[in-house]
Amino acid sequence: LSLDSTALTRQGLQASFFDPAFATDAMVTRYVSLARAPGHRQILFQIINDFANRPMASPVRMAAITLPVLVMQGDSDNLVSPEGGRLFAEHLPDARLKWYENVGHIPQEEIAEQSAADLKAFLQEVWPPLDAPLTGEAAPAPESEDLLEMESP
């Protein structure tokens, strides 16, 4: 049994953009195809079924995240309110908030070039290339065990 999720995907994408027309047929087809990747459906069901048991973000939990974080927030985001994005960045000790006017929930789609440039600049700021001379106090790349500790509740 295969369910056609095209209409639901289109509706979700349209709700995610400042301009719903940005959700073209080609984009909808791409997202539907990506949703058919092995394991995707099981992961979604797991997220939905376990939602009530997931530890939610709180100022205390967020304060423990010491890695540099770039929060990219659209002012027209219908899924994460602009105020929520601002609070998220405020409670992370080393966060930078990048604010986008007339952008919804998916800046990497709506303003792909701008958001990619902003991400690149952020990464170059916090983790310079390995062959670049170190200047100032750049944050070191996390050790793999540090990542494991962060992911544990």
mmCIF file with all atom_site columns, C-alpha atoms in Angstrom:
data_model
loop_
_atom_site.group_PDB
_atom_site.id
_atom_site.type_symbol
_atom_site.label_atom_id
_atom_site.label_alt_id
_atom_site.label_comp_id
_atom_site.label_asym_id
_atom_site.label_entity_id
_atom_site.label_seq_id
_atom_site.pdbx_PDB_ins_code
_atom_site.Cartn_x
_atom_site.Cartn_y
_atom_site.Cartn_z
_atom_site.occupancy
_atom_site.B_iso_or_equiv
_atom_site.pdbx_formal_charge
_atom_site.auth_seq_id
_atom_site.auth_comp_id
_atom_site.auth_asym_id
_atom_site.auth_atom_id
_atom_site.pdbx_PDB_model_num
ATOM 1   C CA . LEU A 1 1   ? 0.000  0.000  0.000  1.00 0.00 ? 1   LEU A CA 1
ATOM 2   C CA . SER A 1 2   ? 1.452  3.349  -1.034 1.00 0.00 ? 2   SER A CA 1
ATOM 3   C CA . LEU A 1 3   ? -0.142 6.594  0.003  1.00 0.00 ? 3   LEU A CA 1
ATOM 4   C CA . ASP A 1 4   ? 0.255  9.679  -2.167 1.00 0.00 ? 4   ASP A CA 1
ATOM 5   C CA . SER A 1 5   ? 1.465  12.434 0.115  1.00 0.00 ? 5   SER A CA 1
ATOM 6   C CA . THR A 1 6   ? 1.694  15.085 -2.605 1.00 0.00 ? 6   THR A CA 1
ATOM 7   C CA . ALA A 1 7   ? -1.249 17.198 -1.422 1.00 0.00 ? 7   ALA A CA 1
ATOM 8   C CA . LEU A 1 8   ? -0.154 17.065 2.226  1.00 0.00 ? 8   LEU A CA 1
ATOM 9   C CA . THR A 1 9   ? 3.430  17.907 1.273  1.00 0.00 ? 9   THR A CA 1
ATOM 10  C CA . ARG A 1 10  ? 2.276  20.835 -0.872 1.00 0.00 ? 10  ARG A CA 1
ATOM 11  C CA . GLN A 1 11  ? 0.117  22.144 1.980  1.00 0.00 ? 11  GLN A CA 1
ATOM 12  C CA . GLY A 1 12  ? 3.004  21.860 4.458  1.00 0.00 ? 12  GLY A CA 1
ATOM 13  C CA . LEU A 1 13  ? 5.458  23.607 2.170  1.00 0.00 ? 13  LEU A CA 1
ATOM 14  C CA . GLN A 1 14  ? 3.019  26.397 1.345  1.00 0.00 ? 14  GLN A CA 1
ATOM 15  C CA . ALA A 1 15  ? 2.465  26.993 5.064  1.00 0.00 ? 15  ALA A CA 1
ATOM 16  C CA . SER A 1 16  ? 6.240  27.099 5.596  1.00 0.00 ? 16  SER A CA 1
ATOM 17  C CA . PHE A 1 17  ? 6.995  29.925 3.164  1.00 0.00 ? 17  PHE A CA 1
ATOM 18  C CA . PHE A 1 18  ? 6.367  33.651 3.319  1.00 0.00 ? 18  PHE A CA 1
ATOM 19  C CA . ASP A 1 19  ? 5.032  33.347 -0.245 1.00 0.00 ? 19  ASP A CA 1
ATOM 20  C CA . PRO A 1 20  ? 3.100  30.071 -0.634 1.00 0.00 ? 20  PRO A CA 1
ATOM 21  C CA . ALA A 1 21  ? 3.676  30.206 -4.415 1.00 0.00 ? 21  ALA A CA 1
ATOM 22  C CA . PHE A 1 22  ? 7.319  29.429 -3.704 1.00 0.00 ? 22  PHE A CA 1
ATOM 23  C CA . ALA A 1 23  ? 6.247  25.774 -3.284 1.00 0.00 ? 23  ALA A CA 1
ATOM 24  C CA . THR A 1 24  ? 6.522  24.823 -6.967 1.00 0.00 ? 24  THR A CA 1
ATOM 25  C CA . ASP A 1 25  ? 5.487  21.489 -8.449 1.00 0.00 ? 25  ASP A CA 1
ATOM 26  C CA . ALA A 1 26  ? 9.160  20.533 -8.809 1.00 0.00 ? 26  ALA A CA 1
ATOM 27  C CA . MET A 1 27  ? 9.851  21.314 -5.146 1.00 0.00 ? 27  MET A CA 1
ATOM 28  C CA . VAL A 1 28  ? 6.814  19.362 -3.976 1.00 0.00 ? 28  VAL A CA 1
ATOM 29  C CA . THR A 1 29  ? 7.902  16.388 -6.102 1.00 0.00 ? 29  THR A CA 1
ATOM 30  C CA . ARG A 1 30  ? 11.411 16.600 -4.606 1.00 0.00 ? 30  ARG A CA 1
ATOM 31  C CA . TYR A 1 31  ? 10.097 16.666 -1.032 1.00 0.00 ? 31  TYR A CA 1
ATOM 32  C CA . VAL A 1 32  ? 7.720  13.766 -1.704 1.00 0.00 ? 32  VAL A CA 1
ATOM 33  C CA . SER A 1 33  ? 10.641 11.802 -3.131 1.00 0.00 ? 33  SER A CA 1
ATOM 34  C CA . LEU A 1 34  ? 12.833 12.608 -0.128 1.00 0.00 ? 34  LEU A CA 1
ATOM 35  C CA . ALA A 1 35  ? 10.038 11.482 2.195  1.00 0.00 ? 35  ALA A CA 1
ATOM 36  C CA . ARG A 1 36  ? 10.180 8.046  0.556  1.00 0.00 ? 36  ARG A CA 1
ATOM 37  C CA . ALA A 1 37  ? 13.791 7.507  1.644  1.00 0.00 ? 37  ALA A CA 1
ATOM 38  C CA . PRO A 1 38  ? 14.386 4.297  3.616  1.00 0.00 ? 38  PRO A CA 1
ATOM 39  C CA . GLY A 1 39  ? 13.504 4.754  7.267  1.00 0.00 ? 39  GLY A CA 1
ATOM 40  C CA . HIS A 1 40  ? 11.889 8.185  6.844  1.00 0.00 ? 40  HIS A CA 1
ATOM 41  C CA . ARG A 1 41  ? 8.341  7.050  7.626  1.00 0.00 ? 41  ARG A CA 1
ATOM 42  C CA . GLN A 1 42  ? 9.472  5.089  10.695 1.00 0.00 ? 42  GLN A CA 1
ATOM 43  C CA . ILE A 1 43  ? 11.381 8.087  11.999 1.00 0.00 ? 43  ILE A CA 1
ATOM 44  C CA . LEU A 1 44  ? 8.334  10.350 11.583 1.00 0.00 ? 44  LEU A CA 1
ATOM 45  C CA . PHE A 1 45  ? 6.096  7.866  13.382 1.00 0.00 ? 45  PHE A CA 1
ATOM 46  C CA . GLN A 1 46  ? 8.644  7.584  16.190 1.00 0.00 ? 46  GLN A CA 1
ATOM 47  C CA . ILE A 1 47  ? 8.800  11.378 16.551 1.00 0.00 ? 47  ILE A CA 1
ATOM 48  C CA . ILE A 1 48  ? 5.009  11.677 16.608 1.00 0.00 ? 48  ILE A CA 1
ATOM 49  C CA . ASN A 1 49  ? 4.438  8.752  18.975 1.00 0.00 ? 49  ASN A CA 1
ATOM 50  C CA . ASP A 1 50  ? 7.158  9.816  21.408 1.00 0.00 ? 50  ASP A CA 1
ATOM 51  C CA . PHE A 1 51  ? 6.471  13.559 21.289 1.00 0.00 ? 51  PHE A CA 1
ATOM 52  C CA . ALA A 1 52  ? 5.047  13.766 24.825 1.00 0.00 ? 52  ALA A CA 1
ATOM 53  C CA . ASN A 1 53  ? 8.122  12.004 26.252 1.00 0.00 ? 53  ASN A CA 1
ATOM 54  C CA . ARG A 1 54  ? 10.721 14.115 24.444 1.00 0.00 ? 54  ARG A CA 1
ATOM 55  C CA . PRO A 1 55  ? 12.715 16.474 26.615 1.00 0.00 ? 55  PRO A CA 1
ATOM 56  C CA . MET A 1 56  ? 11.763 19.949 25.511 1.00 0.00 ? 56  MET A CA 1
ATOM 57  C CA . ALA A 1 57  ? 14.073 22.900 25.192 1.00 0.00 ? 57  ALA A CA 1
ATOM 58  C CA . SER A 1 58  ? 14.299 24.931 28.354 1.00 0.00 ? 58  SER A CA 1
ATOM 59  C CA . PRO A 1 59  ? 16.655 27.714 29.442 1.00 0.00 ? 59  PRO A CA 1
ATOM 60  C CA . VAL A 1 60  ? 18.495 25.248 31.697 1.00 0.00 ? 60  VAL A CA 1
ATOM 61  C CA . ARG A 1 61  ? 18.906 22.575 29.009 1.00 0.00 ? 61  ARG A CA 1
ATOM 62  C CA . MET A 1 62  ? 19.900 25.164 26.419 1.00 0.00 ? 62  MET A CA 1
ATOM 63  C CA . ALA A 1 63  ? 22.486 26.778 28.714 1.00 0.00 ? 63  ALA A CA 1
ATOM 64  C CA . ALA A 1 64  ? 24.350 23.454 28.687 1.00 0.00 ? 64  ALA A CA 1
ATOM 65  C CA . ILE A 1 65  ? 24.957 23.741 24.922 1.00 0.00 ? 65  ILE A CA 1
ATOM 66  C CA . THR A 1 66  ? 28.291 25.494 24.759 1.00 0.00 ? 66  THR A CA 1
ATOM 67  C CA . LEU A 1 67  ? 29.061 25.035 21.061 1.00 0.00 ? 67  LEU A CA 1
ATOM 68  C CA . PRO A 1 68  ? 28.565 28.002 18.753 1.00 0.00 ? 68  PRO A CA 1
ATOM 69  C CA . VAL A 1 69  ? 25.066 27.992 17.248 1.00 0.00 ? 69  VAL A CA 1
ATOM 70  C CA . LEU A 1 70  ? 23.630 29.940 14.339 1.00 0.00 ? 70  LEU A CA 1
ATOM 71  C CA . VAL A 1 71  ? 19.879 30.479 14.694 1.00 0.00 ? 71  VAL A CA 1
ATOM 72  C CA . MET A 1 72  ? 18.382 31.400 11.319 1.00 0.00 ? 72  MET A CA 1
ATOM 73  C CA . GLN A 1 73  ? 14.925 32.877 11.861 1.00 0.00 ? 73  GLN A CA 1
ATOM 74  C CA . GLY A 1 74  ? 12.392 34.118 9.353  1.00 0.00 ? 74  GLY A CA 1
ATOM 75  C CA . ASP A 1 75  ? 10.114 36.892 10.539 1.00 0.00 ? 75  ASP A CA 1
ATOM 76  C CA . SER A 1 76  ? 7.162  35.098 8.882  1.00 0.00 ? 76  SER A CA 1
ATOM 77  C CA . ASP A 1 77  ? 7.837  31.615 10.279 1.00 0.00 ? 77  ASP A CA 1
ATOM 78  C CA . ASN A 1 78  ? 4.504  29.902 11.002 1.00 0.00 ? 78  ASN A CA 1
ATOM 79  C CA . LEU A 1 79  ? 6.074  26.877 12.731 1.00 0.00 ? 79  LEU A CA 1
ATOM 80  C CA . VAL A 1 80  ? 8.589  28.495 15.083 1.00 0.00 ? 80  VAL A CA 1
ATOM 81  C CA . SER A 1 81  ? 7.415  31.930 16.064 1.00 0.00 ? 81  SER A CA 1
ATOM 82  C CA . PRO A 1 82  ? 9.869  34.781 15.601 1.00 0.00 ? 82  PRO A CA 1
ATOM 83  C CA . GLU A 1 83  ? 9.708  35.330 19.359 1.00 0.00 ? 83  GLU A CA 1
ATOM 84  C CA . GLY A 1 84  ? 10.533 31.644 19.876 1.00 0.00 ? 84  GLY A CA 1
ATOM 85  C CA . GLY A 1 85  ? 13.568 31.962 17.634 1.00 0.00 ? 85  GLY A CA 1
ATOM 86  C CA . ARG A 1 86  ? 14.720 35.049 19.504 1.00 0.00 ? 86  ARG A CA 1
ATOM 87  C CA . LEU A 1 87  ? 14.315 33.289 22.870 1.00 0.00 ? 87  LEU A CA 1
ATOM 88  C CA . PHE A 1 88  ? 16.116 30.227 21.561 1.00 0.00 ? 88  PHE A CA 1
ATOM 89  C CA . ALA A 1 89  ? 19.120 32.340 20.572 1.00 0.00 ? 89  ALA A CA 1
ATOM 90  C CA . GLU A 1 90  ? 18.955 34.291 23.824 1.00 0.00 ? 90  GLU A CA 1
ATOM 91  C CA . HIS A 1 91  ? 19.214 31.136 25.975 1.00 0.00 ? 91  HIS A CA 1
ATOM 92  C CA . LEU A 1 92  ? 22.092 29.534 24.066 1.00 0.00 ? 92  LEU A CA 1
ATOM 93  C CA . PRO A 1 93  ? 25.389 30.782 25.546 1.00 0.00 ? 93  PRO A CA 1
ATOM 94  C CA . ASP A 1 94  ? 27.203 31.140 22.204 1.00 0.00 ? 94  ASP A CA 1
ATOM 95  C CA . ALA A 1 95  ? 24.418 31.816 19.704 1.00 0.00 ? 95  ALA A CA 1
ATOM 96  C CA . ARG A 1 96  ? 24.158 34.241 16.844 1.00 0.00 ? 96  ARG A CA 1
ATOM 97  C CA . LEU A 1 97  ? 20.713 35.151 15.585 1.00 0.00 ? 97  LEU A CA 1
ATOM 98  C CA . LYS A 1 98  ? 20.368 35.783 11.863 1.00 0.00 ? 98  LYS A CA 1
ATOM 99  C CA . TRP A 1 99  ? 17.052 37.495 11.190 1.00 0.00 ? 99  TRP A CA 1
ATOM 100 C CA . TYR A 1 100 ? 15.409 37.349 7.767  1.00 0.00 ? 100 TYR A CA 1
ATOM 101 C CA . GLU A 1 101 ? 12.641 39.685 6.638  1.00 0.00 ? 101 GLU A CA 1
ATOM 102 C CA . ASN A 1 102 ? 9.790  38.218 4.570  1.00 0.00 ? 102 ASN A CA 1
ATOM 103 C CA . VAL A 1 103 ? 11.025 34.655 5.083  1.00 0.00 ? 103 VAL A CA 1
ATOM 104 C CA . GLY A 1 104 ? 9.186  31.707 6.581  1.00 0.00 ? 104 GLY A CA 1
ATOM 105 C CA . HIS A 1 105 ? 10.359 28.465 8.185  1.00 0.00 ? 105 HIS A CA 1
ATOM 106 C CA . ILE A 1 106 ? 12.770 27.245 5.492  1.00 0.00 ? 106 ILE A CA 1
ATOM 107 C CA . PRO A 1 107 ? 15.292 29.987 4.683  1.00 0.00 ? 107 PRO A CA 1
ATOM 108 C CA . GLN A 1 108 ? 17.566 27.442 2.998  1.00 0.00 ? 108 GLN A CA 1
ATOM 109 C CA . GLU A 1 109 ? 14.870 27.128 0.322  1.00 0.00 ? 109 GLU A CA 1
ATOM 110 C CA . GLU A 1 110 ? 13.392 30.639 0.200  1.00 0.00 ? 110 GLU A CA 1
ATOM 111 C CA . ILE A 1 111 ? 16.681 32.526 0.254  1.00 0.00 ? 111 ILE A CA 1
ATOM 112 C CA . ALA A 1 112 ? 19.112 29.722 -0.546 1.00 0.00 ? 112 ALA A CA 1
ATOM 113 C CA . GLU A 1 113 ? 22.087 31.856 -1.606 1.00 0.00 ? 113 GLU A CA 1
ATOM 114 C CA . GLN A 1 114 ? 21.780 34.295 1.300  1.00 0.00 ? 114 GLN A CA 1
ATOM 115 C CA . SER A 1 115 ? 21.289 31.625 3.974  1.00 0.00 ? 115 SER A CA 1
ATOM 116 C CA . ALA A 1 116 ? 24.184 29.534 2.565  1.00 0.00 ? 116 ALA A CA 1
ATOM 117 C CA . ALA A 1 117 ? 26.447 32.604 2.603  1.00 0.00 ? 117 ALA A CA 1
ATOM 118 C CA . ASP A 1 118 ? 25.415 33.365 6.189  1.00 0.00 ? 118 ASP A CA 1
ATOM 119 C CA . LEU A 1 119 ? 26.097 29.780 7.254  1.00 0.00 ? 119 LEU A CA 1
ATOM 120 C CA . LYS A 1 120 ? 29.477 29.798 5.505  1.00 0.00 ? 120 LYS A CA 1
ATOM 121 C CA . ALA A 1 121 ? 30.447 33.060 7.219  1.00 0.00 ? 121 ALA A CA 1
ATOM 122 C CA . PHE A 1 122 ? 29.374 31.664 10.596 1.00 0.00 ? 122 PHE A CA 1
ATOM 123 C CA . LEU A 1 123 ? 31.351 28.451 10.105 1.00 0.00 ? 123 LEU A CA 1
ATOM 124 C CA . GLN A 1 124 ? 34.425 30.381 9.003  1.00 0.00 ? 124 GLN A CA 1
ATOM 125 C CA . GLU A 1 125 ? 34.102 32.547 12.096 1.00 0.00 ? 125 GLU A CA 1
ATOM 126 C CA . VAL A 1 126 ? 33.834 29.710 14.607 1.00 0.00 ? 126 VAL A CA 1
ATOM 127 C CA . TRP A 1 127 ? 35.949 27.043 12.866 1.00 0.00 ? 127 TRP A CA 1
ATOM 128 C CA . PRO A 1 128 ? 38.568 28.457 10.519 1.00 0.00 ? 128 PRO A CA 1
ATOM 129 C CA . PRO A 1 129 ? 40.023 26.137 7.871  1.00 0.00 ? 129 PRO A CA 1
ATOM 130 C CA . LEU A 1 130 ? 42.570 23.684 9.241  1.00 0.00 ? 130 LEU A CA 1
ATOM 131 C CA . ASP A 1 131 ? 45.353 25.216 7.175  1.00 0.00 ? 131 ASP A CA 1
ATOM 132 C CA . ALA A 1 132 ? 44.568 28.793 8.248  1.00 0.00 ? 132 ALA A CA 1
ATOM 133 C CA . PRO A 1 133 ? 46.705 30.422 10.934 1.00 0.00 ? 133 PRO A CA 1
ATOM 134 C CA . LEU A 1 134 ? 44.806 30.731 14.170 1.00 0.00 ? 134 LEU A CA 1
ATOM 135 C CA . THR A 1 135 ? 43.966 34.268 15.136 1.00 0.00 ? 135 THR A CA 1
ATOM 136 C CA . GLY A 1 136 ? 42.025 35.007 18.274 1.00 0.00 ? 136 GLY A CA 1
ATOM 137 C CA . GLU A 1 137 ? 39.992 32.489 20.208 1.00 0.00 ? 137 GLU A CA 1
ATOM 138 C CA . ALA A 1 138 ? 38.206 30.236 17.728 1.00 0.00 ? 138 ALA A CA 1
ATOM 139 C CA . ALA A 1 139 ? 36.090 27.483 19.211 1.00 0.00 ? 139 ALA A CA 1
ATOM 140 C CA . PRO A 1 140 ? 37.626 24.038 18.715 1.00 0.00 ? 140 PRO A CA 1
ATOM 141 C CA . ALA A 1 141 ? 35.743 21.420 16.756 1.00 0.00 ? 141 ALA A CA 1
ATOM 142 C CA . PRO A 1 142 ? 33.807 19.175 19.172 1.00 0.00 ? 142 PRO A CA 1
ATOM 143 C CA . GLU A 1 143 ? 35.210 15.768 20.032 1.00 0.00 ? 143 GLU A CA 1
ATOM 144 C CA . SER A 1 144 ? 32.937 12.869 19.094 1.00 0.00 ? 144 SER A CA 1
ATOM 145 C CA . GLU A 1 145 ? 32.385 11.958 22.747 1.00 0.00 ? 145 GLU A CA 1
ATOM 146 C CA . ASP A 1 146 ? 31.304 15.556 23.450 1.00 0.00 ? 146 ASP A CA 1
ATOM 147 C CA . LEU A 1 147 ? 28.591 15.149 20.809 1.00 0.00 ? 147 LEU A CA 1
ATOM 148 C CA . LEU A 1 148 ? 27.423 11.925 22.420 1.00 0.00 ? 148 LEU A CA 1
ATOM 149 C CA . GLU A 1 149 ? 27.153 13.631 25.792 1.00 0.00 ? 149 GLU A CA 1
ATOM 150 C CA . MET A 1 150 ? 25.119 16.448 24.276 1.00 0.00 ? 150 MET A CA 1
ATOM 151 C CA . GLU A 1 151 ? 22.651 14.067 22.656 1.00 0.00 ? 151 GLU A CA 1
ATOM 152 C CA . SER A 1 152 ? 22.011 12.141 25.862 1.00 0.00 ? 152 SER A CA 1
ATOM 153 C CA . PRO A 1 153 ? 19.074 13.365 27.928 1.00 0.00 ? 153 PRO A CA 1
#
